[in-house]
Short mmCIF file of C-alpha atoms in Angstrom, two decimals:
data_model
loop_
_atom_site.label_atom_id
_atom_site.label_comp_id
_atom_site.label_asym_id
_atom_site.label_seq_id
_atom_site.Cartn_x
_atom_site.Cartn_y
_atom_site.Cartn_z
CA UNK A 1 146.71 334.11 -33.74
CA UNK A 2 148.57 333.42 -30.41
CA UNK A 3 152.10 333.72 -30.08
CA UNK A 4 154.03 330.35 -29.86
CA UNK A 5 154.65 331.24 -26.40
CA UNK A 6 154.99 328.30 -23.66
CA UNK A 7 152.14 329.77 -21.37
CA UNK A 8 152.03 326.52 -18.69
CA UNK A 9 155.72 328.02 -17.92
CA UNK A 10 155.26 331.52 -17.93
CA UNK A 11 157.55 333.37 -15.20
CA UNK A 12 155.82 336.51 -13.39
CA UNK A 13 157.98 339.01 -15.35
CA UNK A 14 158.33 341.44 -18.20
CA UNK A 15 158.42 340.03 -21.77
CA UNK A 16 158.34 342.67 -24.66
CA UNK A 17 155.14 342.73 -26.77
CA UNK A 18 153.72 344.02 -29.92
CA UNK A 19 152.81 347.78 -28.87
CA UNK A 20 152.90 349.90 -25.76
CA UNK A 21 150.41 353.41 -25.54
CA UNK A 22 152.21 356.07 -25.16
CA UNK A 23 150.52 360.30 -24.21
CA UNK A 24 152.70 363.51 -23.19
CA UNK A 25 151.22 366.49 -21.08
CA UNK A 26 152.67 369.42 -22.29
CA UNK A 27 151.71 373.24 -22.20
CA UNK A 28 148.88 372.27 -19.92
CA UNK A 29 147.06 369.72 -21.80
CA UNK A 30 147.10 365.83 -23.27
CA UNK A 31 148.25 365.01 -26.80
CA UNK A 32 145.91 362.33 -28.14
CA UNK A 33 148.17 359.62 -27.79
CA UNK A 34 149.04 356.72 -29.68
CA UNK A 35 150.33 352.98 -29.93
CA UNK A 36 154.12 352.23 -30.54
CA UNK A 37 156.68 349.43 -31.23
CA UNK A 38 158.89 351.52 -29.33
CA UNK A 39 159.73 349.97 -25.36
CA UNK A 40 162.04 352.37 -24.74
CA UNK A 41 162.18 355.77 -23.41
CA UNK A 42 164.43 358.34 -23.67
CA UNK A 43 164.29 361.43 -20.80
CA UNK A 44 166.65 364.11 -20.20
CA UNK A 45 169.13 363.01 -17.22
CA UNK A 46 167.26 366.14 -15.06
CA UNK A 47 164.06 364.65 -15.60
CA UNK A 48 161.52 365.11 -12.36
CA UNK A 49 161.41 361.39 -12.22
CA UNK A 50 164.31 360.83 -11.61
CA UNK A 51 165.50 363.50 -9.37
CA UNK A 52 161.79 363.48 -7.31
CA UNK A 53 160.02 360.18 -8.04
CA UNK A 54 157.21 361.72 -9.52
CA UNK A 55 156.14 358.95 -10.49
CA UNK A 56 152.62 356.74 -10.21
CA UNK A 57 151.18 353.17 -11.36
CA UNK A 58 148.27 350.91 -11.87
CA UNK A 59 148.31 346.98 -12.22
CA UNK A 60 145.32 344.59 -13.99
CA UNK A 61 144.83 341.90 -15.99
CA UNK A 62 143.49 340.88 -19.23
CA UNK A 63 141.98 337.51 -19.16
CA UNK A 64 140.65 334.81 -22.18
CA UNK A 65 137.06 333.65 -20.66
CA UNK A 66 135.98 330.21 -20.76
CA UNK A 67 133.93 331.05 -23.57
CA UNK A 68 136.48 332.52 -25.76
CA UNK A 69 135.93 335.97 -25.11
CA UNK A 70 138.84 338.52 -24.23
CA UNK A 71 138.36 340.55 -20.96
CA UNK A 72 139.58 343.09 -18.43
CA UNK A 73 138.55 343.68 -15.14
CA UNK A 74 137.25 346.54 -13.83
CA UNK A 75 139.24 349.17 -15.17
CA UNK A 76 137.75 352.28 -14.29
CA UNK A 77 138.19 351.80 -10.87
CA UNK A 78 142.32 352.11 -11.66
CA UNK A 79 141.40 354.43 -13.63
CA UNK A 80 139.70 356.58 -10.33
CA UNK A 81 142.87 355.14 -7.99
CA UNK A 82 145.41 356.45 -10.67
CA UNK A 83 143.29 360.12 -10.31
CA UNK A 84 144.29 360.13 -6.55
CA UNK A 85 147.68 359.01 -6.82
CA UNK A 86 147.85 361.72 -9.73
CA UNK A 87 145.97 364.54 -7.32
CA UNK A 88 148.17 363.85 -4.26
CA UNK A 89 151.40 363.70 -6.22
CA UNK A 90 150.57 367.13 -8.34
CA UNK A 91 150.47 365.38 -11.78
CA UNK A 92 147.87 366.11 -14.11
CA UNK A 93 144.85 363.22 -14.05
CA UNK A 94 144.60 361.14 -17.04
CA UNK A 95 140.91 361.36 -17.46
CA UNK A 96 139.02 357.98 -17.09
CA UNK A 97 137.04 357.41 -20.44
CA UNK A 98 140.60 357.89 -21.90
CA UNK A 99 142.01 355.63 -19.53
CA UNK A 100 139.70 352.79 -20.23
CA UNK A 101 139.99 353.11 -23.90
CA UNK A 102 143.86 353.21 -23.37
CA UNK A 103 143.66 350.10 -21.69
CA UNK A 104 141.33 348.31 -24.53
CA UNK A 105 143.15 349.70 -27.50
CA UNK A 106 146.40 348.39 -26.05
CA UNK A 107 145.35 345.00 -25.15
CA UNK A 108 143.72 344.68 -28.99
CA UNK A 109 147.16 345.51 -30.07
CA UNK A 110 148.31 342.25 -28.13
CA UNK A 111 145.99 340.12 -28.46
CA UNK A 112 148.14 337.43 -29.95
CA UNK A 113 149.80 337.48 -26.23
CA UNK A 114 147.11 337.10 -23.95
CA UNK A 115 147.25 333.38 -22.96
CA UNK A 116 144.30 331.12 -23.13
CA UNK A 117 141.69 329.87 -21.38
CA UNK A 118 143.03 327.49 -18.54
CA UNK A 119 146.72 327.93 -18.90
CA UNK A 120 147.15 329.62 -15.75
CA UNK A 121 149.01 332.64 -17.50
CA UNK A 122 147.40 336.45 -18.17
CA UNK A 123 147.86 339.42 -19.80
CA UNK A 124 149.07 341.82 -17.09
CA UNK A 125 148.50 345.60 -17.88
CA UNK A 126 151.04 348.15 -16.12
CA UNK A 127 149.56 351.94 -17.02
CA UNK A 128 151.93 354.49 -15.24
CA UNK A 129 152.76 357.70 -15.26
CA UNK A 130 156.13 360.26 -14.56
CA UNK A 131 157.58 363.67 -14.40
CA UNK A 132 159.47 363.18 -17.82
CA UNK A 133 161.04 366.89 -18.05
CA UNK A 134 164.23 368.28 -16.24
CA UNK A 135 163.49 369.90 -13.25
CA UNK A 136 166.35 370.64 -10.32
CA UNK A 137 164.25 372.92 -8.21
CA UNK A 138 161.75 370.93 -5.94
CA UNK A 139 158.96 371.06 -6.96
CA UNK A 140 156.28 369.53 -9.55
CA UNK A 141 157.40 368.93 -13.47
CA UNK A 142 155.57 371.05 -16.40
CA UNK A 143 155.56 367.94 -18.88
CA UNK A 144 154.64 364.00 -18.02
CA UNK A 145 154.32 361.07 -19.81
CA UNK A 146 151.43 358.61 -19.79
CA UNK A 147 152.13 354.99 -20.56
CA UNK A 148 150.77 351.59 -20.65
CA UNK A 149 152.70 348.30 -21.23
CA UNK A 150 151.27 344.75 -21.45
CA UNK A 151 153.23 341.47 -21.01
CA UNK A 152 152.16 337.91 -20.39
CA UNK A 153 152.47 336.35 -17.06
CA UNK A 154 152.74 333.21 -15.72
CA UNK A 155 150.30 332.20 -12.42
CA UNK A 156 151.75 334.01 -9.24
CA UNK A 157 151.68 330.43 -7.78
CA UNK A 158 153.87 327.94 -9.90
CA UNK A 159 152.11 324.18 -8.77
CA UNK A 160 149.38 325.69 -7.24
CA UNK A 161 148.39 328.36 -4.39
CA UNK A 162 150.07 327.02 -1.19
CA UNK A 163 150.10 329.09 2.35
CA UNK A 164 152.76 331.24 3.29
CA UNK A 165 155.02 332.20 6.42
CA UNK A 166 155.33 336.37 7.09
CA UNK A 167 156.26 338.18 9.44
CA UNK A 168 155.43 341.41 11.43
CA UNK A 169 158.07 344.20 10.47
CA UNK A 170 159.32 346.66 12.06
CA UNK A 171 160.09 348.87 9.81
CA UNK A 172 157.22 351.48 8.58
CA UNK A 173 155.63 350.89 5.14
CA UNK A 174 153.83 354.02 5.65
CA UNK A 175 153.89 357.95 7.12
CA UNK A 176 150.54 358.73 8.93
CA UNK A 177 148.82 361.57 6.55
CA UNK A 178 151.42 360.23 4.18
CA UNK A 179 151.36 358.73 1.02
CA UNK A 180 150.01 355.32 2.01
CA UNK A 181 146.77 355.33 0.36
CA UNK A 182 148.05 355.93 -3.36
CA UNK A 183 150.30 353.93 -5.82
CA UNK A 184 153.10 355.82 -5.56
CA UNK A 185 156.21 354.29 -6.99
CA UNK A 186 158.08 355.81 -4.13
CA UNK A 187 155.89 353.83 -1.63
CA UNK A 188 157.72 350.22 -3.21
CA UNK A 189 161.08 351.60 -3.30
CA UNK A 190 160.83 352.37 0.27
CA UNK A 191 160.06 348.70 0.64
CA UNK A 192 162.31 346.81 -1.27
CA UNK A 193 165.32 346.35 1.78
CA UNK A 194 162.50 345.23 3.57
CA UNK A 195 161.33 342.70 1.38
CA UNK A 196 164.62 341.97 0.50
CA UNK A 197 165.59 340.60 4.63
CA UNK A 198 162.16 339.21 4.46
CA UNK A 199 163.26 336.67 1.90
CA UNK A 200 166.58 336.58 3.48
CA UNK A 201 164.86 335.25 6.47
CA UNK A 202 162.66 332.75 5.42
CA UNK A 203 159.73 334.68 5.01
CA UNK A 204 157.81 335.76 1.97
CA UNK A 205 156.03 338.91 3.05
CA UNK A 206 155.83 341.74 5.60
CA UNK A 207 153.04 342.67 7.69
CA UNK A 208 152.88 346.31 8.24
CA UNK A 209 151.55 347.94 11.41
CA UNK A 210 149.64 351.28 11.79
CA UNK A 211 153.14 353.99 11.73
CA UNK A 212 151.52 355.85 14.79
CA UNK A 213 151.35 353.12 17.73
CA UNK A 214 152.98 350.06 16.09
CA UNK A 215 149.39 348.07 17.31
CA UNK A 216 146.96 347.55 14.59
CA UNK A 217 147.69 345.39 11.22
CA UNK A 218 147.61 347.51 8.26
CA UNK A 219 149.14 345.61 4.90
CA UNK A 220 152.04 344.10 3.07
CA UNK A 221 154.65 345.71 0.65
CA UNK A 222 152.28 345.00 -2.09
CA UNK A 223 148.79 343.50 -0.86
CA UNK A 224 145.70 344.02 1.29
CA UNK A 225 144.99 341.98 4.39
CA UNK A 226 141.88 339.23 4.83
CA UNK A 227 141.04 337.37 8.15
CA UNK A 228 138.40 334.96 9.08
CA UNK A 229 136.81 335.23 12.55
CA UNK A 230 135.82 332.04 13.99
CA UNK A 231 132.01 333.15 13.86
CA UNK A 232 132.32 332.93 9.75
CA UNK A 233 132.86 336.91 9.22
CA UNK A 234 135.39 338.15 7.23
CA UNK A 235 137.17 341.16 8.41
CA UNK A 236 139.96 343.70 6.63
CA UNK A 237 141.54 346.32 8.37
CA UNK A 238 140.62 350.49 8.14
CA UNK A 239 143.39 352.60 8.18
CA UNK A 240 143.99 356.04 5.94
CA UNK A 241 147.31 354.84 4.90
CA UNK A 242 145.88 351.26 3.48
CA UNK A 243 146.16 351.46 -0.70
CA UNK A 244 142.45 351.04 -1.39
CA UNK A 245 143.10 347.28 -3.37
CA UNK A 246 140.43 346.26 -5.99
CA UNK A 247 141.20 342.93 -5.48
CA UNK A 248 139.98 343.19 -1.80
CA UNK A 249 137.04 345.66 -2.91
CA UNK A 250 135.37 343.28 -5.20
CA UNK A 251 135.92 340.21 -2.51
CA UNK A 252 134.04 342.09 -0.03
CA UNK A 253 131.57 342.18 -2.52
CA UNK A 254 131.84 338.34 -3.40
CA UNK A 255 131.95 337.62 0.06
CA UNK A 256 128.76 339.44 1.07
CA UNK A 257 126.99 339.07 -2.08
CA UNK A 258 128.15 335.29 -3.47
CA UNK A 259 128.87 333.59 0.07
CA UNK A 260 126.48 335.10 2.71
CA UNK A 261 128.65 336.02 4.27
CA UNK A 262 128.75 338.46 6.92
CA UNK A 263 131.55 341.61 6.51
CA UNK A 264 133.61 344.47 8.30
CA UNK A 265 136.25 346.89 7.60
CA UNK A 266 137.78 347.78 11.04
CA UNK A 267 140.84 348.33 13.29
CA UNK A 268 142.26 345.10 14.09
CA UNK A 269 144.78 344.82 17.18
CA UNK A 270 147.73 342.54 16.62
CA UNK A 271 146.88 340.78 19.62
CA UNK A 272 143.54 339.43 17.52
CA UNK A 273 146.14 337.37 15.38
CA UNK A 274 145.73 334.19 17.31
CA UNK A 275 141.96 334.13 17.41
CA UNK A 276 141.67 334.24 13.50
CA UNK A 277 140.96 330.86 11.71
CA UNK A 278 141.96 331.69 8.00
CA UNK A 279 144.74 334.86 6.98
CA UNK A 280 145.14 335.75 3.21
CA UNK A 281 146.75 338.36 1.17
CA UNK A 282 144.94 339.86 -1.70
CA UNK A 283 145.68 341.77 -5.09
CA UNK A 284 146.15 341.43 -8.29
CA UNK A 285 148.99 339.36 -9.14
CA UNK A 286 147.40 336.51 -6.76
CA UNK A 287 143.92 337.14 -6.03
CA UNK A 288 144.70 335.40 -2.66
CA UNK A 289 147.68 334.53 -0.94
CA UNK A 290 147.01 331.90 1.89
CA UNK A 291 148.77 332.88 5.33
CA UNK A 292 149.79 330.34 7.02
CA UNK A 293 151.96 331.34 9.56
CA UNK A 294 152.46 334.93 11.39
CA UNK A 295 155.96 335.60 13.25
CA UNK A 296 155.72 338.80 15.41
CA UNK A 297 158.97 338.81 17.43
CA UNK A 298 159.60 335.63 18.40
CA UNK A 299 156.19 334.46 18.65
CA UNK A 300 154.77 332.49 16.11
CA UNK A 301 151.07 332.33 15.01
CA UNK A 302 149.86 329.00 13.34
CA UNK A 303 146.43 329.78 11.38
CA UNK A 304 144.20 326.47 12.37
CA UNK A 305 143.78 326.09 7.64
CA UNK A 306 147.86 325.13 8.27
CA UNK A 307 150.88 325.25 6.31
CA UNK A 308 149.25 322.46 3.37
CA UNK A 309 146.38 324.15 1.84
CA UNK A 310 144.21 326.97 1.09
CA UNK A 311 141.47 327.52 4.32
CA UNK A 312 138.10 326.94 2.96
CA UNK A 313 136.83 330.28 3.03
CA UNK A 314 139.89 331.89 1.08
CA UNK A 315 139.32 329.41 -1.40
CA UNK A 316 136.16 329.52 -1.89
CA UNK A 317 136.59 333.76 -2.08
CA UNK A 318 139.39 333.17 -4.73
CA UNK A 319 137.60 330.78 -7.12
CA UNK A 320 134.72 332.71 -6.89
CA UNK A 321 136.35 335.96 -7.98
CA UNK A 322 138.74 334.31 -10.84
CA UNK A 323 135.12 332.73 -11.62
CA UNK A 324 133.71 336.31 -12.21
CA UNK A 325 137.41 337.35 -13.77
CA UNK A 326 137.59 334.22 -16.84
CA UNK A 327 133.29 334.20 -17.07
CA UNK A 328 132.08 330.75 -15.37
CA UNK A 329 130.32 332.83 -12.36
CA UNK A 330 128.28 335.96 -13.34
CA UNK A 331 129.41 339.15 -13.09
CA UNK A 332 128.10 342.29 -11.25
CA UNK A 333 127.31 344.85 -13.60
CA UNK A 334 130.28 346.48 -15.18
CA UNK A 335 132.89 344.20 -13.61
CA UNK A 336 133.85 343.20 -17.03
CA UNK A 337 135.02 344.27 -19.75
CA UNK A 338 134.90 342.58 -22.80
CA UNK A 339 138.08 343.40 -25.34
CA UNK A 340 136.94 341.44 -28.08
#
C-alpha cells in the first residue's frame, strides 16, 4: 500500500523510510548484513571517515513501470563502479551478487514509497560505503560499513526539463592520475565552493576542463557531457579522469542501437563548442539536462535548440531511455530489474 505521500510535489531530497541495509567488515571479512529501522549511525569521533574521507557512493533509481511492475535499473553495473571506487580507495569490495540483492531486498522493504507510474517522482537508492573505525595514522581503516538508504524523489525538473546556462570553470574538478574516474565522496566535496559561485552567478553547472592543459571538455560536478555535431553524430568526451556515468553508457547504447545514430567517445577541444547544435548533461538524477548556453570567459555560446526547449535529439535520447527505465520501450537484456 503506498504511503499517503504527495508525489506530484516531491522535492529532490532525503525523506526517512521504512528500512535502510546495513553490513560491517571486520577481521577481514563481511557480516551477512541486515535491514534496520535505524537511520542513524553512531562512529567513534577518530573514525577513518572522518579524519581521511574514506569514503565511496553509488546513486540509482527504483521505478513503478507502466504496467505495474516495480524496477531498478541496471544495478550491477554500480555494483562493478562501486568495486573501483572501493579498489582505488583501499576498502574492501562489496561483492556484486550481494550488492544486487542488497539493492532488491531494500527496495521490497519500501515498497510502499516508491511513487507510481506517471507521477514524475522515484525511488532513489544511495548504497555507500566508509572507514567507520578510529584511525589517526594515515593510512587505510581495518573495519567499514556498508549501507544503502532509499528515499522518494521528486522529478529533477519541477514543470518540466528546460535548458540551462553553465559555465566553463576554472577551477579543477579533477587531478590527472587522480581520483577522477571513481565516486569518491571526496571528489564532491572538492566541488561544492564551486558549485556554490556557480549558482551565485547565475549559472547552474560547471564545465570542467582536462587538469593538464585547461583545453579539452571533460564533465560537470556531478554529470557526464553529450554534444550533437551538425552531421547527426553524437559525441562524449574520453578522458581517464571522466566518472564512467551509466546514464551516458546506456545512451550511447540507445543512441546507436534505438536512433541510428552514428557515435564517438573522443577528445573534444573547447574551441568545438560553437560548432555543436544540441549540449546536454547526463546522469541519474536527470537523465538529460538540456544546455543551452556555454559561458567560457566572457564569451558566450548559444546552442542553435535555444534557451526554450529540449533540442530534438536530447529529447528524443531521454524519452527513449526513461522509456526503457518505466517499460513502454523494450529493454536490452538485463537492463532491468524487476523488484516485484
Amino acid at each position: 500500500m503506498a504511503k499517503d505521500i504527495d508525489w506530484g510535489n516531491l522535492p529532490f531530497g532525503y525523506m526517512e523510510t521504512s528500512k535502510s541495509f546495513v553490513a560491517n567488515w571486520k577481521n577481514g571479512a563481511w557480516d551477512e548484513g541486515c535491514l534496520t529501522d535505524n537511520h542513524n549511525i553512531t562512529i567513534n569521533e577518530c573514525a577513518c571517515v572522518l579524519q581521511y574521507a574514506q569514503t565511496c557512493f553509488e546513486g540509482l533509481k527504483a521505478y513503478t513501470t507502466a504496467d505495474g511492475k516495480i524496477v531498478c535499473f541496471r544495478p550491477d553495473l554500480n555494483a562493478e563502479r562501486m568495486e573501483s571506487s572501493c579498489r582505488r580507495l583501499e576498502m574492501p569490495v562489496f561483492p556484486k551478487d550481494k550488492f544486487v540483492k542488497a539493492v532488491i531486498e531494500t527496495v521490497k522493504a519500501n515498497l510502499d514509497y516508491v511513487p507510481p507510474y506517471g507521477s514524475g517522482a522515484t525511488l532513489y537508492i544511495r548504497p555507500y560505503m566508509f572507514g567507520s573505525n578510529a584511525v589517526i595514522g594515515v593510512k587505510p581503516a581495518d573495519e567499514y560499513q556498508f549501507r544503502i538508504l532509499v528515499t522518494p524523489v521528486g522529478p529533477y525538473f519541477k514543470g518540466g526539463v528546460k535548458p540551462i546556462k553553465v559555465r566553463i570553470s576554472d577551477i579543477d574538478r579533477a587531478a590527472p592520475h587522480g581520483t577522477g574516474d571513481i565516486k569518491a565522496g571526496l571528489n564532491y566535496a572538492m566541488s561544492l565552493h564551486n558549485i556554490v559561485d556557480a549558482h551565485n552567478c547565475g549559472y547552474a553547472e560547471n564545465i570542467y576542463t582536462d587538469p593538464a592543459t585547461h583545453t579539452y571538455i571533460e564533465e560537470t560536478g556531478g554529470a557526464n557531457i553529450l554534444f550533437v555535431e551538425k552531421s547527426g553524430k553524437l559525441v562524449t568526451p574520453k578522458s581517464g579522469s571522466i566518472l564512467p556515468s551509466i546514464t551516458r553508457r546506456s545512451l550511447l547504447v540507445v543512441a546507436k542501437e534505438y536512433c541510428g545514430m552514428e557515435v564517438e567517445e573522443r577528445q573534444i577541444n573547447k574551441n568545438e563548442l560553437k560548432d555543436f547544435t544540441e549540449c546536454g548533461l547526463c546522469g541519474t538524477a536527470a537523465v538529460i539536462s538540456p544546455i543551452g548556453q556555454i559561458d567560457d570567459h566572457g564569451t558566450t555560446i548559444m546552442l542553435p535548440s535555444g534557451m526554450e526547449k529540449c533540442g530534438p535529439v536530447m529529447q528524443k535520447l531521454r524519452d527513449t531511455l526513461t522509456g526503457i527505465q518505466m517499460g513502454t520501450e523494450k529493454a536490452p537484456e538485463g537492463w532491468v530489474v524487476e523488484i516485484k
